[in-house]
Short mmCIF file of C-alpha atoms in Angstrom, two decimals:
data_model
loop_
_atom_site.label_atom_id
_atom_site.label_comp_id
_atom_site.label_asym_id
_atom_site.label_seq_id
_atom_site.Cartn_x
_atom_site.Cartn_y
_atom_site.Cartn_z
CA MET A 257 15.41 -6.74 0.43
CA ALA A 258 16.27 -3.13 1.08
CA ALA A 259 13.51 -0.54 1.24
CA GLU A 260 15.78 2.37 0.30
CA ILE A 261 15.04 4.16 -2.95
CA VAL A 262 17.79 3.74 -5.51
CA ASN A 263 17.92 6.28 -8.32
CA PRO A 264 20.98 5.40 -10.41
CA ARG A 265 19.95 7.62 -13.32
CA SER A 266 18.34 10.53 -11.52
CA GLU A 267 20.65 13.10 -13.12
CA SER A 268 19.79 12.15 -16.69
CA LYS A 269 17.96 14.81 -18.67
CA THR A 270 18.11 13.29 -22.14
CA ASP A 271 16.68 9.80 -21.77
CA GLN A 272 13.31 10.66 -23.28
CA GLU A 273 12.73 10.24 -27.01
CA GLY A 274 13.85 13.31 -28.92
CA GLY A 275 15.82 14.68 -25.98
CA ALA A 276 12.70 16.06 -24.27
CA GLU A 277 12.68 16.75 -20.55
CA PRO A 278 12.10 13.52 -18.57
CA LEU A 279 8.84 13.06 -16.71
CA ASP A 280 10.83 13.36 -13.47
CA SER A 281 11.34 17.05 -14.06
CA PHE A 282 7.71 17.95 -13.35
CA ASP A 283 6.15 14.94 -11.60
CA PRO A 284 7.55 13.84 -8.21
CA ALA A 285 5.98 10.39 -8.56
CA PHE A 286 8.19 9.69 -11.57
CA ALA A 287 11.21 11.13 -9.78
CA LEU A 288 10.66 8.74 -6.87
CA HIS A 289 10.18 5.73 -9.13
CA ARG A 290 13.23 6.28 -11.36
CA GLY A 291 15.40 3.18 -11.16
CA GLY A 292 12.76 1.35 -9.12
CA LYS A 293 11.92 1.44 -5.42
CA MET A 294 13.92 -1.60 -4.30
CA ALA A 295 17.40 -3.13 -4.27
CA VAL A 296 19.00 -6.38 -3.09
CA GLN A 297 21.16 -5.88 -0.03
CA ALA A 298 23.57 -8.37 1.53
CA THR A 299 23.19 -9.22 5.21
CA VAL A 300 26.77 -10.46 5.61
CA PRO A 301 30.04 -8.69 4.73
CA ILE A 302 32.46 -9.83 2.02
CA ARG A 303 35.61 -7.94 2.94
CA ASP A 304 38.33 -10.42 2.08
CA LYS A 305 39.02 -13.92 0.78
CA ASP A 306 38.03 -15.51 4.08
CA ASP A 307 34.59 -13.91 3.95
CA LEU A 308 34.28 -14.92 0.31
CA SER A 309 35.18 -18.53 1.06
CA LEU A 310 32.42 -18.71 3.68
CA ALA A 311 29.70 -16.85 1.80
CA TYR A 312 30.44 -18.64 -1.45
CA THR A 313 32.70 -21.51 -2.40
CA PRO A 314 33.90 -23.65 -0.69
CA GLY A 315 31.95 -22.87 2.52
CA VAL A 316 28.57 -22.69 0.86
CA ALA A 317 28.91 -26.30 -0.34
CA ARG A 318 28.77 -27.58 3.24
CA VAL A 319 25.48 -25.77 3.79
CA CYS A 320 24.06 -27.06 0.49
CA THR A 321 25.00 -30.63 1.38
CA ALA A 322 23.38 -30.35 4.79
CA ILE A 323 20.14 -29.05 3.24
CA ALA A 324 20.17 -31.84 0.66
CA GLU A 325 20.36 -34.35 3.51
CA GLN A 326 17.86 -32.52 5.75
CA PRO A 327 15.58 -30.34 3.57
CA ASP A 328 14.00 -28.51 6.50
CA LEU A 329 17.36 -26.86 7.19
CA VAL A 330 16.64 -24.56 4.23
CA ASN A 331 14.50 -22.52 6.63
CA ASP A 332 17.42 -22.00 9.01
CA TYR A 333 20.26 -21.41 6.58
CA THR A 334 18.65 -19.40 3.75
CA TRP A 335 16.18 -16.53 3.62
CA LYS A 336 13.34 -18.84 2.46
CA SER A 337 11.42 -18.73 5.73
CA SER A 338 11.36 -14.94 5.83
CA VAL A 339 10.62 -13.97 2.24
CA VAL A 340 7.33 -13.64 0.35
CA ALA A 341 6.65 -13.71 -3.39
CA VAL A 342 4.29 -10.92 -4.45
CA VAL A 343 2.69 -12.45 -7.54
CA THR A 344 0.44 -10.79 -10.10
CA ASP A 345 -0.66 -11.18 -13.69
CA GLY A 346 -1.54 -7.50 -13.99
CA THR A 347 -5.24 -8.05 -14.67
CA ALA A 348 -6.77 -6.01 -11.82
CA VAL A 349 -4.22 -3.40 -10.80
CA LEU A 350 -5.53 -0.88 -8.26
CA GLY A 351 -8.29 1.03 -10.02
CA LEU A 352 -6.53 0.71 -13.36
CA GLY A 353 -7.81 -2.71 -14.41
CA ASP A 354 -6.06 -5.05 -16.83
CA ILE A 355 -2.88 -3.09 -17.64
CA GLY A 356 -0.49 -6.06 -18.00
CA PRO A 357 2.49 -7.38 -16.06
CA GLU A 358 5.04 -4.68 -16.89
CA ALA A 359 2.73 -1.83 -15.94
CA SER A 360 1.89 -3.63 -12.68
CA LEU A 361 5.49 -3.66 -11.47
CA PRO A 362 5.46 -0.24 -9.74
CA VAL A 363 2.56 -1.46 -7.62
CA MET A 364 4.23 -4.78 -6.86
CA GLU A 365 7.44 -2.99 -5.86
CA GLY A 366 5.34 -0.76 -3.65
CA LYS A 367 3.72 -3.78 -2.04
CA ALA A 368 7.13 -5.31 -1.40
CA ILE A 369 8.49 -2.23 0.36
CA LEU A 370 5.33 -2.04 2.47
CA PHE A 371 6.02 -5.62 3.60
CA LYS A 372 9.48 -4.52 4.67
CA GLN A 373 8.56 -1.16 6.15
CA PHE A 374 5.55 -2.27 8.17
CA GLY A 375 6.25 -5.94 8.91
CA GLY A 376 9.98 -6.47 8.54
CA VAL A 377 9.23 -9.08 5.87
CA ASP A 378 11.33 -9.34 2.72
CA ALA A 379 9.30 -9.60 -0.48
CA VAL A 380 10.05 -10.06 -4.18
CA PRO A 381 7.74 -8.71 -6.92
CA ILE A 382 6.92 -11.29 -9.60
CA ALA A 383 4.81 -10.18 -12.58
CA LEU A 384 3.75 -13.11 -14.76
CA ASP A 385 3.14 -12.89 -18.50
CA CYS A 386 0.23 -15.31 -18.45
CA THR A 387 -3.40 -15.18 -17.31
CA ASP A 388 -4.51 -18.80 -17.58
CA VAL A 389 -5.35 -20.22 -14.16
CA ASP A 390 -3.41 -23.46 -14.55
CA GLU A 391 -0.38 -21.72 -16.09
CA ILE A 392 -0.22 -19.29 -13.16
CA VAL A 393 -0.58 -22.12 -10.65
CA GLU A 394 2.11 -24.22 -12.34
CA THR A 395 4.49 -21.27 -12.51
CA VAL A 396 4.09 -20.35 -8.85
CA VAL A 397 4.43 -23.98 -7.76
CA ARG A 398 7.74 -24.17 -9.63
CA LEU A 399 8.94 -20.95 -7.96
CA ALA A 400 7.78 -21.95 -4.48
CA PRO A 401 11.03 -23.59 -3.22
CA SER A 402 12.51 -20.08 -2.96
CA PHE A 403 9.77 -18.60 -0.76
CA GLY A 404 8.15 -18.95 2.64
CA GLY A 405 4.81 -17.58 1.43
CA VAL A 406 2.96 -16.21 -1.59
CA ASN A 407 0.96 -12.99 -1.67
CA LEU A 408 -1.35 -12.97 -4.68
CA GLU A 409 -1.98 -9.43 -5.81
CA ASP A 410 -4.22 -7.65 -8.33
CA ILE A 411 -5.51 -10.79 -10.07
CA SER A 412 -9.03 -10.40 -11.42
CA ALA A 413 -12.04 -12.30 -10.11
CA PRO A 414 -13.25 -14.97 -10.38
CA ARG A 415 -9.89 -16.49 -11.40
CA CYS A 416 -8.27 -15.25 -8.19
CA PHE A 417 -10.45 -17.59 -6.10
CA GLU A 418 -9.47 -20.67 -8.09
CA ILE A 419 -5.78 -19.72 -8.24
CA GLU A 420 -5.60 -19.28 -4.49
CA ARG A 421 -7.46 -22.54 -3.82
CA LYS A 422 -5.34 -24.61 -6.20
CA LEU A 423 -2.07 -23.16 -4.92
CA GLN A 424 -2.97 -23.86 -1.32
CA GLU A 425 -3.87 -27.44 -2.23
CA LYS A 426 -0.48 -27.96 -3.87
CA LEU A 427 1.82 -26.05 -1.51
CA ASP A 428 2.51 -26.22 2.22
CA ILE A 429 3.26 -22.52 2.62
CA PRO A 430 0.80 -19.66 3.19
CA ILE A 431 -1.05 -18.48 0.08
CA PHE A 432 -2.86 -15.20 0.65
CA HIS A 433 -4.79 -13.09 -1.85
CA ASP A 434 -4.56 -9.72 -0.17
CA ASP A 435 -7.25 -8.03 -2.25
CA GLN A 436 -9.66 -10.50 -0.65
CA HIS A 437 -8.44 -11.23 2.82
CA GLY A 438 -6.46 -8.13 3.76
CA THR A 439 -9.48 -5.98 2.99
CA ALA A 440 -11.75 -8.32 4.94
CA VAL A 441 -9.51 -8.32 8.03
CA VAL A 442 -9.31 -4.53 8.24
CA THR A 443 -13.03 -4.15 7.55
CA LEU A 444 -13.91 -6.56 10.35
CA ALA A 445 -11.57 -4.75 12.76
CA ALA A 446 -13.19 -1.39 11.98
CA LEU A 447 -16.68 -2.88 12.25
CA ARG A 448 -15.92 -4.44 15.62
CA ASN A 449 -14.86 -1.08 16.98
CA ALA A 450 -17.79 0.76 15.39
CA ALA A 451 -20.13 -1.72 17.05
CA ARG A 452 -18.33 -1.32 20.39
CA LEU A 453 -18.61 2.45 20.12
CA SER A 454 -22.37 2.17 19.64
CA GLY A 455 -22.82 -0.37 22.43
CA ARG A 456 -23.81 -3.16 20.08
CA GLU A 457 -22.52 -6.59 19.16
CA ILE A 458 -21.76 -7.64 15.59
CA GLY A 459 -24.54 -10.20 15.89
CA GLN A 460 -27.05 -7.36 16.15
CA LEU A 461 -26.07 -5.80 12.83
CA ARG A 462 -27.40 -6.22 9.30
CA ALA A 463 -24.86 -5.32 6.65
CA VAL A 464 -25.08 -4.69 2.91
CA ILE A 465 -21.98 -5.09 0.73
CA SER A 466 -21.83 -3.39 -2.65
CA GLY A 467 -19.60 -5.52 -4.87
CA ALA A 468 -19.44 -9.29 -5.33
CA GLY A 469 -15.84 -9.42 -6.51
CA ALA A 470 -12.80 -10.62 -4.61
CA ALA A 471 -13.07 -8.17 -1.71
CA GLY A 472 -16.85 -8.36 -1.39
CA VAL A 473 -16.92 -12.15 -1.26
CA ALA A 474 -14.10 -12.31 1.29
CA ILE A 475 -15.66 -9.65 3.50
CA ALA A 476 -18.98 -11.50 3.46
CA LYS A 477 -17.31 -14.77 4.43
CA MET A 478 -15.38 -13.15 7.25
CA LEU A 479 -18.39 -11.29 8.63
CA VAL A 480 -20.39 -14.51 8.68
CA GLU A 481 -17.50 -16.29 10.38
CA ALA A 482 -17.38 -13.48 12.95
CA GLY A 483 -21.10 -13.83 13.70
CA ILE A 484 -22.73 -10.93 11.83
CA GLY A 485 -26.49 -10.82 12.26
CA ASP A 486 -27.05 -10.86 8.51
CA VAL A 487 -25.24 -9.70 5.39
CA ALA A 488 -26.47 -9.28 1.85
CA VAL A 489 -24.14 -8.78 -1.12
CA THR A 490 -25.14 -6.89 -4.25
CA ASP A 491 -23.71 -6.86 -7.75
CA ARG A 492 -24.70 -4.85 -10.83
CA LYS A 493 -28.01 -6.73 -11.06
CA GLY A 494 -28.98 -6.37 -7.42
CA VAL A 495 -28.95 -8.59 -4.36
CA VAL A 496 -27.10 -11.90 -4.79
CA SER A 497 -29.90 -14.27 -3.86
CA ALA A 498 -30.52 -17.96 -4.36
CA ASP A 499 -33.55 -17.32 -6.61
CA ARG A 500 -31.44 -15.72 -9.35
CA ASP A 501 -30.60 -17.87 -12.37
CA ASP A 502 -27.66 -15.79 -13.60
CA LEU A 503 -25.17 -16.46 -10.80
CA THR A 504 -21.64 -17.75 -11.29
CA GLN A 505 -20.46 -20.65 -9.15
CA VAL A 506 -18.79 -18.21 -6.74
CA LYS A 507 -21.97 -16.17 -6.39
CA ARG A 508 -24.12 -19.29 -5.95
CA GLU A 509 -21.89 -20.27 -3.05
CA LEU A 510 -22.12 -16.72 -1.72
CA ALA A 511 -25.91 -16.84 -1.85
CA SER A 512 -25.89 -20.06 0.16
CA PHE A 513 -24.54 -18.44 3.33
CA THR A 514 -25.65 -14.80 3.06
CA ASN A 515 -28.95 -12.90 2.93
CA LYS A 516 -30.83 -14.82 5.59
CA ALA A 517 -33.58 -12.22 5.32
CA GLY A 518 -34.22 -13.27 1.71
CA LEU A 519 -33.88 -9.75 0.30
CA THR A 520 -34.32 -9.16 -3.42
CA GLY A 521 -34.11 -6.10 -5.62
CA SER A 522 -31.50 -3.38 -5.89
CA LEU A 523 -28.74 -2.13 -3.61
CA GLU A 524 -31.01 0.76 -2.68
CA ASP A 525 -33.76 -1.66 -1.68
CA ALA A 526 -31.37 -3.65 0.49
CA LEU A 527 -30.06 -0.55 2.27
CA ALA A 528 -33.48 0.36 3.70
CA GLY A 529 -33.14 -0.21 7.45
CA ALA A 530 -29.61 -1.65 7.17
CA ASP A 531 -27.09 -1.00 9.94
CA VAL A 532 -23.94 -1.19 7.79
CA PHE A 533 -22.98 -0.27 4.24
CA ILE A 534 -19.68 -1.64 2.91
CA GLY A 535 -18.66 -0.45 -0.53
CA VAL A 536 -16.02 -2.27 -2.55
CA SER A 537 -17.38 -1.72 -6.02
CA GLY A 538 -17.15 1.91 -7.09
CA GLY A 539 -20.16 3.73 -8.44
CA THR A 540 -22.31 6.13 -6.44
CA VAL A 541 -24.96 5.35 -3.85
CA PRO A 542 -27.83 7.86 -3.93
CA GLU A 543 -28.14 10.03 -0.83
CA GLU A 544 -31.74 8.97 -0.32
CA ALA A 545 -30.59 5.34 -0.02
CA VAL A 546 -28.10 6.28 2.69
CA ALA A 547 -30.83 8.26 4.44
CA SER A 548 -33.01 5.13 4.49
CA MET A 549 -30.52 3.19 6.62
CA ALA A 550 -31.12 2.54 10.31
CA GLU A 551 -30.39 5.21 12.87
CA GLY A 552 -26.75 5.11 14.01
CA ALA A 553 -25.66 3.30 10.85
CA PHE A 554 -22.07 2.76 9.70
CA VAL A 555 -20.92 3.67 6.20
CA PHE A 556 -17.67 2.12 4.97
CA ALA A 557 -17.34 3.49 1.42
CA MET A 558 -13.98 2.13 0.31
CA ALA A 559 -13.78 2.72 -3.44
CA ASN A 560 -10.73 4.73 -4.53
CA PRO A 561 -10.29 7.49 -5.41
CA ASN A 562 -14.02 8.26 -5.23
CA PRO A 563 -15.93 6.63 -2.35
CA GLU A 564 -19.38 5.27 -3.17
CA VAL A 565 -20.75 7.75 -0.61
CA HIS A 566 -18.80 10.95 -0.07
CA PRO A 567 -17.98 11.40 3.63
CA ASP A 568 -19.77 14.76 3.70
CA VAL A 569 -22.96 13.01 2.66
CA ALA A 570 -22.40 9.95 4.85
CA HIS A 571 -21.89 12.05 7.98
CA LYS A 572 -25.42 13.44 7.63
CA TYR A 573 -26.86 10.03 8.42
CA ALA A 574 -24.16 7.70 9.76
CA ALA A 575 -22.60 7.44 13.22
CA VAL A 576 -19.30 6.11 11.83
CA VAL A 577 -17.85 6.76 8.39
CA ALA A 578 -14.79 5.05 6.88
CA THR A 579 -13.21 5.18 3.44
CA GLY A 580 -10.22 3.76 1.59
CA ARG A 581 -8.57 7.18 1.39
CA SER A 582 -5.77 8.52 3.56
CA ASP A 583 -7.12 12.08 3.60
CA PHE A 584 -10.22 11.14 5.63
CA PRO A 585 -10.40 9.56 9.10
CA ASN A 586 -10.84 5.80 9.46
CA GLN A 587 -8.92 4.62 6.41
CA ILE A 588 -9.57 0.94 5.62
CA ASN A 589 -6.08 0.12 4.38
CA ASN A 590 -4.75 -3.37 3.70
CA VAL A 591 -1.31 -2.34 4.93
CA LEU A 592 -2.74 -2.62 8.44
CA ALA A 593 -3.13 -6.36 7.90
CA PHE A 594 -0.89 -8.14 5.41
CA PRO A 595 2.58 -7.30 6.85
CA GLY A 596 1.68 -8.57 10.31
CA ILE A 597 -0.29 -11.54 9.01
CA PHE A 598 2.66 -12.76 6.98
CA ALA A 599 5.16 -11.93 9.72
CA GLY A 600 3.16 -14.07 12.16
CA ALA A 601 2.71 -16.91 9.70
CA LEU A 602 6.40 -16.94 8.77
CA GLN A 603 7.48 -16.70 12.39
CA VAL A 604 5.89 -20.07 13.15
CA ARG A 605 6.44 -21.47 9.62
CA ALA A 606 2.73 -21.96 9.13
CA THR A 607 1.51 -24.21 6.34
CA ARG A 608 -1.43 -21.93 5.56
CA ILE A 609 -3.34 -18.88 6.76
CA THR A 610 -6.61 -20.04 8.30
CA GLU A 611 -9.87 -18.21 8.94
CA GLY A 612 -8.99 -18.29 12.63
CA MET A 613 -5.68 -16.56 11.96
CA LYS A 614 -7.44 -13.84 9.95
CA ILE A 615 -10.04 -13.26 12.65
CA ALA A 616 -7.26 -13.13 15.25
CA ALA A 617 -5.56 -10.47 13.14
CA ALA A 618 -8.77 -8.44 12.99
CA GLU A 619 -9.29 -8.68 16.75
CA ALA A 620 -5.71 -7.65 17.44
CA LEU A 621 -5.98 -4.73 15.04
CA ALA A 622 -9.21 -3.56 16.67
CA ALA A 623 -7.66 -3.83 20.14
CA VAL A 624 -4.87 -1.39 19.21
CA VAL A 625 -7.44 1.43 19.28
CA GLY A 626 -8.25 0.61 22.90
CA ASP A 627 -9.72 3.39 25.05
CA ASP A 628 -9.07 6.02 22.38
CA LEU A 629 -12.08 4.72 20.45
CA ALA A 630 -14.09 7.51 18.81
CA ALA A 631 -16.30 8.00 15.78
CA ASP A 632 -13.31 9.28 13.81
CA TYR A 633 -10.96 6.64 15.22
CA VAL A 634 -12.27 3.10 14.88
CA ILE A 635 -9.13 1.84 13.12
CA PRO A 636 -5.49 2.74 13.80
CA SER A 637 -3.12 4.48 11.43
CA PRO A 638 -0.76 2.38 9.33
CA PHE A 639 2.03 4.37 10.97
CA ASP A 640 1.02 3.30 14.48
CA GLU A 641 4.03 1.23 15.52
CA ARG A 642 1.86 -1.02 17.70
CA VAL A 643 -0.05 -2.45 14.73
CA ALA A 644 2.36 -4.94 13.13
CA PRO A 645 3.64 -6.44 16.42
CA ALA A 646 0.09 -6.91 17.69
CA VAL A 647 -1.10 -8.58 14.49
CA THR A 648 2.06 -10.69 14.23
CA ALA A 649 1.71 -12.05 17.77
CA ALA A 650 -2.00 -12.78 17.37
CA VAL A 651 -1.55 -14.59 14.06
CA ALA A 652 1.36 -16.68 15.37
CA ALA A 653 -0.65 -17.70 18.44
CA ALA A 654 -3.69 -18.59 16.33
CA ALA A 655 -1.55 -20.67 13.96
CA ARG A 656 -0.26 -22.69 16.90
CA ALA A 657 -3.75 -23.08 18.33
CA GLU A 658 -5.11 -24.30 14.99
CA GLY A 659 -2.31 -26.78 14.42
CA VAL A 660 -0.82 -25.24 11.27
CA ALA A 661 2.43 -24.04 12.88
CA ARG A 662 5.65 -26.00 12.40
CA ARG A 663 7.52 -24.36 15.25
#
């Protein structure tokens, strides 16, 4: 796929109803999106009949026959092993919520060009007009022969957990819900470096996560896997704890491996004495709750566009502050993770993306910062050209070590 912007109708001034000025004329975002952000681009020339006979009939028939006889050849003689399907149902798009498949397409196109720009991975946006778990799974399974991996995007919780699980059970290609795992990988990388800056190990830290949705659950799982001292997750009703009788199945599982301290009560209660706040829920955390955290705490307030704790407030009490925004230091941005993770998985034709591969990605991402580590630099920029190669190499090596690589 080509990442160039194609604007075939950019000169039109009369395509709005009633002949009014198009939105492009006063909003640069609309001007950039006109005609879409992607195009299909050939990788071989078709200059004459000889080229045509090789790229299409009759030459293509020889390749088709060979693949029919040896199915694995599809990875060598088509783009399958280097292309990802970016799949959504439009139910949890950015901060916009359930806006439907058509309205999700600008985001899915954006995701696809980020794959290409930052990881060299081709990606195809696929917006599905269905929200039933089994219908989504069946549809993606039927599409899977065309792709080397599937990136699930902006699908609401808790359905996203079941969709990912069922797809991975049925398919032998990587299935990756970026809203969960990409966020978790980058969060862990930033936390590792924040801990290193303060002379501590992750095992010495107690974290509180605000939000028990896709990102919050995945971050909790990854922090536990990485050896966090303790982590409690809160939802609208307070700490997710085993003594609550209103938990969904996902939250009951979450309660089984988090909150070793047995905390109860509100988010504010849990933050008292905590070393780390991780916000993936929106809302606002009162300043007095931030002030009650341990000395030298870390505040990762990642809600967009309004962080749960404004950096100006967080800096009064915290040693390291991160957000999800690009206009503050330490942006926790999924684009630091998913291009390299998929590039590494595709490189070795992995059958899945394991926890070990995700942790390897986080460690590689953290290592990019190196000796430049500082309170305002615990995570690299998405435009740091070292990021994708480092993550790609680490993920490929981990896939081989864990026995999920096919080459």
